[in-house]
Amino acid sequence: MTQNNLLVELFVEELPPKALKKLGDAFATVLADQLKAQGLAPADAAVTAFASPRRLAAHVTGVLARAADKAVSQKLMPVSVGLAADGQPTPALLKRLAALGADAAAVAHLKRAPDGKAEALFFDSVQAGVDLATGLQKALDEAIAKLPIPKVMSYQLETDCELPGWSSVNFVRPAHGLVALHGSAVVPVKALGLQAGHATHGHRFEANVSPVVLKDADAYAATLAKDGAVIASFAERKAEIARQLVAAAAKVGGGCKPIDDDALLDEVTALVERPNVLICEFEKQFLDVPQECLILTMKANQKYFPLLDAQGRLTHRFLVVSNITPDDASAVIGGNERVVRPRLADAKFFFDQDRKKTLASRVDGLAKVVYHNKLGTQGERVERVRAIARAIGQQLGGDVLAKSADTAAQLAKTDLLTDMVGEFPELQGIMGGYYARHDGLSEDIAFAIEDHYKPRFAGDELPRNATGVVVALADKLETLVGMFGIGNLPTGDKDPFALRRHALGVVRMLMEGKLPLQFHELTRWAFAAFPDGLLQDRSVELDEFLIERLKGYLRDAGFSAAEVDAAIYARQLGQWSSIPARLAAVRAFAALPEAPALAAANKRISNILKKADGEVGTAVNDTLLAEAAEKDLWAAMRSTVPSANAKFEAGDYTASLQSLAALRAPVDAFFDGVMVNAEDPALKANRLGLLTQLHEAMNRVADLSRLAT
């Protein structure tokens, strides 16, 4: 069987840049998977995806011209249905064989084999391997059908169709060429009204020849680069752009470097086929505008790479990734400089206009902005955030912090009414910080306004000061309580209000900031900020939601699910800030040889106490201790538990848990020799009281029963 490498390319009009990488990977993956499933490509075949603005392609190694034949055993029907009592085939069996291309002569060769409770008939045959043309056609159709296309276009075919000019196809962009090469041979397949050949097209403006004729599948990338002036590989093109960006920044000097933005780099890679990085500049007067505004407008609107100096400050130079390489690039440079100037002028105009009004003067305007039709206006929301912030601030820093948090919370949303944020919503908070400084407010308030959305995403930094932390907590808690209260809960992968991100932000601030706050107090303050009757009581669901985020956060930190559950469900958890120390104690305790037995005993005690009738007391009467084992356990507890409690109160959770390891032997002996549920009610109550005290002592640091396997 002939084996060769395969190349398939679909040549199209310019593809959506933000989807290009995903389209290229999906096309190559599905095509290769389909070939492997049909036996045309080996399981370890190397698959290379190519994606440029005008092409999707895949190179697959070791593809066969025809798949190997394979033996197939097909179940026909139960023996009782296929054969009569005398062993002759029934009409049902003959009909089934005929459908498979066999006749009555095949009956003698049928196999009998158990199939569940009955015996069944099986027909063995050899299935001919599929030829490459047929298999590739199926694979190509599947690869096109499964492309993650953002939006489909419908266009008419002019040739090779039933009704030229009328027959329509649907694809992400109009397709104009198809290449399918097995080695140097063209594979006769069709797609989107196109017949496969061995020629493609290069760069729209700079190809050396057109069309570009491909010698064989392996010459694809090299031929396109040489004759077509195209770097077909997305990864190679991206690496080349990154290299040129660094080289251009070095040419500017002064320690300059291009802004680090992988998403922008991906998008620009999807816009050019042969990159050429050029150095441009704008007037220095625009640097008076906050650099976040200038950077955003250059990146979002123009796809430029701003240059930062060695201190991270924006310079008046920027880099353009051009798709052409003229001998004299001055016209291209001048054109880009001319285009960016109005964008920067708009940003400067917005900044100047916004500073004519103070943030405080905009507060009343928030009452005219709808936040949510069930939760009122932004003005009402701000009042709720202020109430929550005052409560948290009072707890963390008394009147001073409560006052500064109240001021920051009152002004935090006012930049939503500015022209700059109206044009660039991504700058909300950031612009509020700039305008606060312009209004003469303190750095503490300015930082809090700027940071109150943080953390915005996984790994983002936390607010820089206590006021910012308080307002950020209040803002996220108000969102969580409000959305839960009106029934807008996340479902599956849908979370339109980013409640999971808000919850994780709350978790991170409590944990990483080591805040001395009671978790249940926070949600209580947040619920209290809303008017009576506005929300449904979903406090239990919200608590569970936050705890699930906490569990995920701790598991991501490297703790096991059992360790996390043990620490979270401790009897006296209180503040989440104590959880890291509790986890360390749990991990150290779990390494002790006594740990498994004590964890199992703790679980047994929990079950006994749950099943006990009525209320169980904690009193233990020495005179009612009848058995030697219970006397020994009580004596061991009286000598061990006070020391463990003292260490717990001192915050030494590890030593506290390790002290309890001494109870293993008396606990084991107790369960071996003492009947807890004695017939004498006084004895039973006394023993339950003993176990209750033991249970409380063992679960102060962590719920050890969670460690039991």
PDB file of C-alpha atoms in Angstrom, residues 392-649:
ATOM      1  CA  ILE A 392     -16.763  46.513  56.720  1.00  0.00           C
ATOM      2  CA  GLY A 393     -14.638  49.626  57.228  1.00  0.00           C
ATOM      3  CA  GLN A 394     -15.889  50.043  60.787  1.00  0.00           C
ATOM      4  CA  GLN A 395     -14.982  46.432  61.553  1.00  0.00           C
ATOM      5  CA  LEU A 396     -11.499  46.654  60.019  1.00  0.00           C
ATOM      6  CA  GLY A 397     -10.397  50.175  60.890  1.00  0.00           C
ATOM      7  CA  GLY A 398     -12.980  52.038  62.929  1.00  0.00           C
ATOM      8  CA  ASP A 399     -14.416  55.446  62.020  1.00  0.00           C
ATOM      9  CA  VAL A 400     -11.448  56.569  59.914  1.00  0.00           C
ATOM     10  CA  LEU A 401     -11.557  53.629  57.500  1.00  0.00           C
ATOM     11  CA  ALA A 402     -15.364  53.624  57.460  1.00  0.00           C
ATOM     12  CA  LYS A 403     -15.377  57.291  56.402  1.00  0.00           C
ATOM     13  CA  SER A 404     -12.781  56.949  53.639  1.00  0.00           C
ATOM     14  CA  ALA A 405     -14.486  53.802  52.334  1.00  0.00           C
ATOM     15  CA  ASP A 406     -17.825  55.625  52.283  1.00  0.00           C
ATOM     16  CA  THR A 407     -16.343  58.501  50.254  1.00  0.00           C
ATOM     17  CA  ALA A 408     -14.641  56.145  47.769  1.00  0.00           C
ATOM     18  CA  ALA A 409     -17.801  54.059  47.395  1.00  0.00           C
ATOM     19  CA  GLN A 410     -19.887  57.165  46.733  1.00  0.00           C
ATOM     20  CA  LEU A 411     -17.579  58.285  43.895  1.00  0.00           C
ATOM     21  CA  ALA A 412     -16.486  54.887  42.527  1.00  0.00           C
ATOM     22  CA  LYS A 413     -19.159  54.667  39.803  1.00  0.00           C
ATOM     23  CA  THR A 414     -19.253  58.314  38.757  1.00  0.00           C
ATOM     24  CA  ASP A 415     -16.727  57.835  35.952  1.00  0.00           C
ATOM     25  CA  LEU A 416     -19.412  55.785  34.161  1.00  0.00           C
ATOM     26  CA  LEU A 417     -20.906  59.171  33.226  1.00  0.00           C
ATOM     27  CA  THR A 418     -17.692  60.524  31.671  1.00  0.00           C
ATOM     28  CA  ASP A 419     -17.042  60.774  27.932  1.00  0.00           C
ATOM     29  CA  MET A 420     -13.829  58.762  28.178  1.00  0.00           C
ATOM     30  CA  VAL A 421     -15.462  55.745  29.823  1.00  0.00           C
ATOM     31  CA  GLY A 422     -18.410  56.094  27.453  1.00  0.00           C
ATOM     32  CA  GLU A 423     -15.969  55.635  24.562  1.00  0.00           C
ATOM     33  CA  PHE A 424     -13.747  53.074  26.319  1.00  0.00           C
ATOM     34  CA  PRO A 425     -15.728  51.094  28.940  1.00  0.00           C
ATOM     35  CA  GLU A 426     -12.574  49.106  29.720  1.00  0.00           C
ATOM     36  CA  LEU A 427     -11.213  52.219  31.475  1.00  0.00           C
ATOM     37  CA  GLN A 428     -13.902  52.437  34.168  1.00  0.00           C
ATOM     38  CA  GLY A 429     -12.267  52.734  37.542  1.00  0.00           C
ATOM     39  CA  ILE A 430      -8.950  53.707  35.994  1.00  0.00           C
ATOM     40  CA  MET A 431     -10.294  57.056  34.787  1.00  0.00           C
ATOM     41  CA  GLY A 432     -12.081  57.558  38.092  1.00  0.00           C
ATOM     42  CA  GLY A 433      -8.674  57.440  39.793  1.00  0.00           C
ATOM     43  CA  TYR A 434      -7.242  60.097  37.451  1.00  0.00           C
ATOM     44  CA  TYR A 435     -10.260  62.383  37.850  1.00  0.00           C
ATOM     45  CA  ALA A 436     -10.197  61.956  41.645  1.00  0.00           C
ATOM     46  CA  ARG A 437      -6.602  63.211  41.751  1.00  0.00           C
ATOM     47  CA  HIS A 438      -7.555  66.129  39.497  1.00  0.00           C
ATOM     48  CA  ASP A 439     -10.367  66.983  41.943  1.00  0.00           C
ATOM     49  CA  GLY A 440      -7.832  67.162  44.790  1.00  0.00           C
ATOM     50  CA  LEU A 441      -8.860  63.969  46.537  1.00  0.00           C
ATOM     51  CA  SER A 442      -6.267  61.941  48.427  1.00  0.00           C
ATOM     52  CA  GLU A 443      -4.213  59.166  46.866  1.00  0.00           C
ATOM     53  CA  ASP A 444      -5.971  56.771  49.241  1.00  0.00           C
ATOM     54  CA  ILE A 445      -9.371  57.612  47.714  1.00  0.00           C
ATOM     55  CA  ALA A 446      -8.000  57.723  44.153  1.00  0.00           C
ATOM     56  CA  PHE A 447      -6.406  54.294  44.461  1.00  0.00           C
ATOM     57  CA  ALA A 448      -9.602  52.884  45.998  1.00  0.00           C
ATOM     58  CA  ILE A 449     -11.725  54.191  43.111  1.00  0.00           C
ATOM     59  CA  GLU A 450      -9.247  52.829  40.575  1.00  0.00           C
ATOM     60  CA  ASP A 451      -8.925  49.437  42.296  1.00  0.00           C
ATOM     61  CA  HIS A 452     -12.490  48.696  43.381  1.00  0.00           C
ATOM     62  CA  TYR A 453     -13.085  46.405  40.372  1.00  0.00           C
ATOM     63  CA  LYS A 454     -10.053  44.284  41.276  1.00  0.00           C
ATOM     64  CA  PRO A 455      -9.380  41.463  40.978  1.00  0.00           C
ATOM     65  CA  ARG A 456     -10.883  41.644  37.471  1.00  0.00           C
ATOM     66  CA  PHE A 457      -9.637  38.214  36.360  1.00  0.00           C
ATOM     67  CA  ALA A 458      -7.771  35.149  37.642  1.00  0.00           C
ATOM     68  CA  GLY A 459      -4.290  36.145  38.788  1.00  0.00           C
ATOM     69  CA  ASP A 460      -5.066  39.873  38.823  1.00  0.00           C
ATOM     70  CA  GLU A 461      -3.566  41.932  41.635  1.00  0.00           C
ATOM     71  CA  LEU A 462      -5.684  42.902  44.656  1.00  0.00           C
ATOM     72  CA  PRO A 463      -6.538  46.512  45.630  1.00  0.00           C
ATOM     73  CA  ARG A 464      -3.488  48.406  46.864  1.00  0.00           C
ATOM     74  CA  ASN A 465      -4.826  49.843  50.120  1.00  0.00           C
ATOM     75  CA  ALA A 466      -7.328  49.101  52.868  1.00  0.00           C
ATOM     76  CA  THR A 467      -9.919  51.545  51.503  1.00  0.00           C
ATOM     77  CA  GLY A 468      -9.740  49.871  48.105  1.00  0.00           C
ATOM     78  CA  VAL A 469     -10.141  46.413  49.644  1.00  0.00           C
ATOM     79  CA  VAL A 470     -13.201  47.525  51.617  1.00  0.00           C
ATOM     80  CA  VAL A 471     -14.906  49.108  48.604  1.00  0.00           C
ATOM     81  CA  ALA A 472     -14.009  46.171  46.340  1.00  0.00           C
ATOM     82  CA  LEU A 473     -15.459  43.726  48.876  1.00  0.00           C
ATOM     83  CA  ALA A 474     -18.594  45.831  49.244  1.00  0.00           C
ATOM     84  CA  ASP A 475     -19.055  46.157  45.482  1.00  0.00           C
ATOM     85  CA  LYS A 476     -18.707  42.407  44.868  1.00  0.00           C
ATOM     86  CA  LEU A 477     -20.905  41.434  47.818  1.00  0.00           C
ATOM     87  CA  GLU A 478     -23.643  43.818  46.661  1.00  0.00           C
ATOM     88  CA  THR A 479     -23.542  42.239  43.205  1.00  0.00           C
ATOM     89  CA  LEU A 480     -23.611  38.684  44.566  1.00  0.00           C
ATOM     90  CA  VAL A 481     -26.411  39.275  47.064  1.00  0.00           C
ATOM     91  CA  GLY A 482     -28.482  41.293  44.593  1.00  0.00           C
ATOM     92  CA  MET A 483     -28.215  38.815  41.744  1.00  0.00           C
ATOM     93  CA  PHE A 484     -28.828  35.810  43.980  1.00  0.00           C
ATOM     94  CA  GLY A 485     -31.753  37.610  45.576  1.00  0.00           C
ATOM     95  CA  ILE A 486     -33.555  38.123  42.261  1.00  0.00           C
ATOM     96  CA  GLY A 487     -32.749  34.610  41.009  1.00  0.00           C
ATOM     97  CA  ASN A 488     -29.941  35.387  38.539  1.00  0.00           C
ATOM     98  CA  LEU A 489     -27.787  32.414  39.527  1.00  0.00           C
ATOM     99  CA  PRO A 490     -25.013  30.960  37.327  1.00  0.00           C
ATOM    100  CA  THR A 491     -26.027  27.782  35.507  1.00  0.00           C
ATOM    101  CA  GLY A 492     -23.563  25.401  33.860  1.00  0.00           C
ATOM    102  CA  ASP A 493     -21.100  27.432  31.809  1.00  0.00           C
ATOM    103  CA  LYS A 494     -23.408  30.462  31.719  1.00  0.00           C
ATOM    104  CA  ASP A 495     -22.523  33.273  34.091  1.00  0.00           C
ATOM    105  CA  PRO A 496     -23.569  36.537  32.397  1.00  0.00           C
ATOM    106  CA  PHE A 497     -23.004  38.639  35.529  1.00  0.00           C
ATOM    107  CA  ALA A 498     -19.581  37.084  36.277  1.00  0.00           C
ATOM    108  CA  LEU A 499     -20.738  35.974  39.725  1.00  0.00           C
ATOM    109  CA  ARG A 500     -18.107  33.227  39.927  1.00  0.00           C
ATOM    110  CA  ARG A 501     -15.401  35.818  39.316  1.00  0.00           C
ATOM    111  CA  HIS A 502     -16.907  38.140  41.947  1.00  0.00           C
ATOM    112  CA  ALA A 503     -17.069  35.289  44.472  1.00  0.00           C
ATOM    113  CA  LEU A 504     -13.469  34.301  43.795  1.00  0.00           C
ATOM    114  CA  GLY A 505     -12.481  37.941  44.270  1.00  0.00           C
ATOM    115  CA  VAL A 506     -14.140  37.938  47.702  1.00  0.00           C
ATOM    116  CA  VAL A 507     -12.328  34.701  48.573  1.00  0.00           C
ATOM    117  CA  ARG A 508      -8.948  36.039  47.468  1.00  0.00           C
ATOM    118  CA  MET A 509      -9.285  39.299  49.393  1.00  0.00           C
ATOM    119  CA  LEU A 510     -10.309  37.500  52.582  1.00  0.00           C
ATOM    120  CA  MET A 511      -7.595  34.863  52.281  1.00  0.00           C
ATOM    121  CA  GLU A 512      -4.638  36.754  50.835  1.00  0.00           C
ATOM    122  CA  GLY A 513      -5.405  39.901  52.799  1.00  0.00           C
ATOM    123  CA  LYS A 514      -5.759  37.865  56.033  1.00  0.00           C
ATOM    124  CA  LEU A 515      -8.791  39.994  56.898  1.00  0.00           C
ATOM    125  CA  PRO A 516     -10.226  39.459  60.391  1.00  0.00           C
ATOM    126  CA  LEU A 517     -13.808  39.245  59.096  1.00  0.00           C
ATOM    127  CA  GLN A 518     -16.481  36.665  59.813  1.00  0.00           C
ATOM    128  CA  PHE A 519     -17.733  35.240  56.520  1.00  0.00           C
ATOM    129  CA  HIS A 520     -21.383  35.087  57.627  1.00  0.00           C
ATOM    130  CA  GLU A 521     -21.238  38.665  58.901  1.00  0.00           C
ATOM    131  CA  LEU A 522     -20.261  39.895  55.442  1.00  0.00           C
ATOM    132  CA  THR A 523     -23.262  38.353  53.710  1.00  0.00           C
ATOM    133  CA  ARG A 524     -25.521  39.538  56.566  1.00  0.00           C
ATOM    134  CA  TRP A 525     -24.331  43.138  56.117  1.00  0.00           C
ATOM    135  CA  ALA A 526     -24.855  42.872  52.365  1.00  0.00           C
ATOM    136  CA  PHE A 527     -28.421  41.549  52.696  1.00  0.00           C
ATOM    137  CA  ALA A 528     -29.198  44.282  55.240  1.00  0.00           C
ATOM    138  CA  ALA A 529     -28.269  46.977  52.686  1.00  0.00           C
ATOM    139  CA  PHE A 530     -31.230  46.070  50.469  1.00  0.00           C
ATOM    140  CA  PRO A 531     -34.794  47.276  51.174  1.00  0.00           C
ATOM    141  CA  ASP A 532     -37.112  44.782  52.818  1.00  0.00           C
ATOM    142  CA  GLY A 533     -39.052  42.674  50.343  1.00  0.00           C
ATOM    143  CA  LEU A 534     -36.799  43.409  47.357  1.00  0.00           C
ATOM    144  CA  LEU A 535     -34.872  40.116  47.491  1.00  0.00           C
ATOM    145  CA  GLN A 536     -35.705  36.477  48.041  1.00  0.00           C
ATOM    146  CA  ASP A 537     -33.779  34.905  50.896  1.00  0.00           C
ATOM    147  CA  ARG A 538     -31.097  32.874  49.157  1.00  0.00           C
ATOM    148  CA  SER A 539     -28.457  33.310  51.836  1.00  0.00           C
ATOM    149  CA  VAL A 540     -27.917  29.548  52.172  1.00  0.00           C
ATOM    150  CA  GLU A 541     -27.345  29.166  48.434  1.00  0.00           C
ATOM    151  CA  LEU A 542     -24.989  32.146  48.394  1.00  0.00           C
ATOM    152  CA  ASP A 543     -23.005  30.753  51.334  1.00  0.00           C
ATOM    153  CA  GLU A 544     -22.640  27.405  49.540  1.00  0.00           C
ATOM    154  CA  PHE A 545     -21.641  29.214  46.332  1.00  0.00           C
ATOM    155  CA  LEU A 546     -18.880  31.149  48.109  1.00  0.00           C
ATOM    156  CA  ILE A 547     -17.665  28.055  49.945  1.00  0.00           C
ATOM    157  CA  GLU A 548     -17.401  26.160  46.638  1.00  0.00           C
ATOM    158  CA  ARG A 549     -15.220  28.980  45.259  1.00  0.00           C
ATOM    159  CA  LEU A 550     -13.129  28.798  48.440  1.00  0.00           C
ATOM    160  CA  LYS A 551     -12.684  25.046  48.005  1.00  0.00           C
ATOM    161  CA  GLY A 552     -11.586  25.498  44.395  1.00  0.00           C
ATOM    162  CA  TYR A 553      -9.144  28.241  45.389  1.00  0.00           C
ATOM    163  CA  LEU A 554      -7.560  26.016  48.048  1.00  0.00           C
ATOM    164  CA  ARG A 555      -7.389  22.964  45.781  1.00  0.00           C
ATOM    165  CA  ASP A 556      -5.645  25.099  43.159  1.00  0.00           C
ATOM    166  CA  ALA A 557      -3.142  25.991  45.901  1.00  0.00           C
ATOM    167  CA  GLY A 558      -2.186  22.312  46.126  1.00  0.00           C
ATOM    168  CA  PHE A 559      -4.325  20.967  48.978  1.00  0.00           C
ATOM    169  CA  SER A 560      -6.356  17.778  48.610  1.00  0.00           C
ATOM    170  CA  ALA A 561     -10.145  17.769  48.727  1.00  0.00           C
ATOM    171  CA  ALA A 562     -10.077  15.927  52.082  1.00  0.00           C
ATOM    172  CA  GLU A 563      -7.659  18.445  53.618  1.00  0.00           C
ATOM    173  CA  VAL A 564      -9.758  21.366  52.360  1.00  0.00           C
ATOM    174  CA  ASP A 565     -13.019  19.910  53.687  1.00  0.00           C
ATOM    175  CA  ALA A 566     -11.431  19.156  57.053  1.00  0.00           C
ATOM    176  CA  ALA A 567     -10.254  22.766  57.475  1.00  0.00           C
ATOM    177  CA  ILE A 568     -13.412  24.444  56.143  1.00  0.00           C
ATOM    178  CA  TYR A 569     -15.846  22.411  58.237  1.00  0.00           C
ATOM    179  CA  ALA A 570     -13.998  22.830  61.553  1.00  0.00           C
ATOM    180  CA  ARG A 571     -16.265  23.454  64.544  1.00  0.00           C
ATOM    181  CA  GLN A 572     -14.814  26.867  65.331  1.00  0.00           C
ATOM    182  CA  LEU A 573     -13.735  28.127  61.913  1.00  0.00           C
ATOM    183  CA  GLY A 574     -14.764  31.758  62.325  1.00  0.00           C
ATOM    184  CA  GLN A 575     -12.541  33.858  60.082  1.00  0.00           C
ATOM    185  CA  TRP A 576     -11.308  32.446  56.790  1.00  0.00           C
ATOM    186  CA  SER A 577      -7.930  34.051  57.420  1.00  0.00           C
ATOM    187  CA  SER A 578      -7.166  31.154  59.789  1.00  0.00           C
ATOM    188  CA  ILE A 579      -7.647  28.507  57.084  1.00  0.00           C
ATOM    189  CA  PRO A 580      -4.029  28.403  55.778  1.00  0.00           C
ATOM    190  CA  ALA A 581      -2.711  27.661  59.280  1.00  0.00           C
ATOM    191  CA  ARG A 582      -5.427  25.041  59.779  1.00  0.00           C
ATOM    192  CA  LEU A 583      -4.537  23.390  56.466  1.00  0.00           C
ATOM    193  CA  ALA A 584      -0.889  23.233  57.446  1.00  0.00           C
ATOM    194  CA  ALA A 585      -1.926  21.609  60.734  1.00  0.00           C
ATOM    195  CA  VAL A 586      -4.169  19.101  58.946  1.00  0.00           C
ATOM    196  CA  ARG A 587      -1.378  18.141  56.562  1.00  0.00           C
ATOM    197  CA  ALA A 588       1.079  17.659  59.428  1.00  0.00           C
ATOM    198  CA  PHE A 589      -1.483  15.652  61.433  1.00  0.00           C
ATOM    199  CA  ALA A 590      -2.325  13.423  58.443  1.00  0.00           C
ATOM    200  CA  ALA A 591       1.342  12.395  58.275  1.00  0.00           C
ATOM    201  CA  LEU A 592       1.245  11.001  61.821  1.00  0.00           C
ATOM    202  CA  PRO A 593       0.850   7.202  62.239  1.00  0.00           C
ATOM    203  CA  GLU A 594      -2.066   7.813  64.641  1.00  0.00           C
ATOM    204  CA  ALA A 595      -4.013   9.921  62.112  1.00  0.00           C
ATOM    205  CA  PRO A 596      -5.988   7.212  60.242  1.00  0.00           C
ATOM    206  CA  ALA A 597      -7.258   5.575  63.440  1.00  0.00           C
ATOM    207  CA  LEU A 598      -8.229   8.899  65.053  1.00  0.00           C
ATOM    208  CA  ALA A 599      -9.946  10.116  61.865  1.00  0.00           C
ATOM    209  CA  ALA A 600     -11.942   6.890  61.678  1.00  0.00           C
ATOM    210  CA  ALA A 601     -12.829   7.126  65.379  1.00  0.00           C
ATOM    211  CA  ASN A 602     -13.904  10.746  64.918  1.00  0.00           C
ATOM    212  CA  LYS A 603     -16.190   9.730  62.064  1.00  0.00           C
ATOM    213  CA  ARG A 604     -17.646   6.961  64.251  1.00  0.00           C
ATOM    214  CA  ILE A 605     -18.249   9.431  67.083  1.00  0.00           C
ATOM    215  CA  SER A 606     -19.987  11.837  64.674  1.00  0.00           C
ATOM    216  CA  ASN A 607     -22.342   9.082  63.532  1.00  0.00           C
ATOM    217  CA  ILE A 608     -23.108   8.004  67.113  1.00  0.00           C
ATOM    218  CA  LEU A 609     -23.930  11.570  68.193  1.00  0.00           C
ATOM    219  CA  LYS A 610     -26.105  12.171  65.123  1.00  0.00           C
ATOM    220  CA  LYS A 611     -28.194   9.094  65.930  1.00  0.00           C
ATOM    221  CA  ALA A 612     -28.537   9.875  69.636  1.00  0.00           C
ATOM    222  CA  ASP A 613     -32.090  10.595  70.783  1.00  0.00           C
ATOM    223  CA  GLY A 614     -32.811  14.038  72.161  1.00  0.00           C
ATOM    224  CA  GLU A 615     -30.283  16.647  73.168  1.00  0.00           C
ATOM    225  CA  VAL A 616     -26.868  15.324  74.146  1.00  0.00           C
ATOM    226  CA  GLY A 617     -25.144  17.045  77.039  1.00  0.00           C
ATOM    227  CA  THR A 618     -21.439  17.487  77.653  1.00  0.00           C
ATOM    228  CA  ALA A 619     -21.380  16.687  81.384  1.00  0.00           C
ATOM    229  CA  VAL A 620     -19.288  13.725  82.560  1.00  0.00           C
ATOM    230  CA  ASN A 621     -19.820  12.242  86.049  1.00  0.00           C
ATOM    231  CA  ASP A 622     -16.677  10.492  87.288  1.00  0.00           C
ATOM    232  CA  THR A 623     -18.714   8.153  89.523  1.00  0.00           C
ATOM    233  CA  LEU A 624     -20.615   6.809  86.491  1.00  0.00           C
ATOM    234  CA  LEU A 625     -17.473   5.725  84.674  1.00  0.00           C
ATOM    235  CA  ALA A 626     -17.892   1.975  85.107  1.00  0.00           C
ATOM    236  CA  GLU A 627     -15.476   0.413  82.623  1.00  0.00           C
ATOM    237  CA  ALA A 628     -11.702   0.651  82.849  1.00  0.00           C
ATOM    238  CA  ALA A 629     -11.494   1.774  79.198  1.00  0.00           C
ATOM    239  CA  GLU A 630     -13.767   4.761  79.709  1.00  0.00           C
ATOM    240  CA  LYS A 631     -11.915   5.744  82.878  1.00  0.00           C
ATOM    241  CA  ASP A 632      -8.624   5.589  80.977  1.00  0.00           C
ATOM    242  CA  LEU A 633     -10.023   7.693  78.116  1.00  0.00           C
ATOM    243  CA  TRP A 634     -11.393  10.314  80.508  1.00  0.00           C
ATOM    244  CA  ALA A 635      -8.068  10.487  82.313  1.00  0.00           C
ATOM    245  CA  ALA A 636      -6.196  10.832  79.020  1.00  0.00           C
ATOM    246  CA  MET A 637      -8.545  13.599  77.904  1.00  0.00           C
ATOM    247  CA  ARG A 638      -8.121  15.515  81.163  1.00  0.00           C
ATOM    248  CA  SER A 639      -4.366  15.473  80.712  1.00  0.00           C
ATOM    249  CA  THR A 640      -4.272  16.080  76.943  1.00  0.00           C
ATOM    250  CA  VAL A 641      -7.202  18.327  75.970  1.00  0.00           C
ATOM    251  CA  PRO A 642      -6.282  21.367  78.158  1.00  0.00           C
ATOM    252  CA  SER A 643      -2.836  21.460  76.541  1.00  0.00           C
ATOM    253  CA  ALA A 644      -4.335  21.104  73.042  1.00  0.00           C
ATOM    254  CA  ASN A 645      -6.841  23.886  73.774  1.00  0.00           C
ATOM    255  CA  ALA A 646      -4.124  26.195  75.054  1.00  0.00           C
ATOM    256  CA  LYS A 647      -2.133  25.695  71.878  1.00  0.00           C
ATOM    257  CA  PHE A 648      -5.299  26.284  69.834  1.00  0.00           C
ATOM    258  CA  GLU A 649      -5.986  29.578  71.591  1.00  0.00           C
TER     259      GLU A 649
END
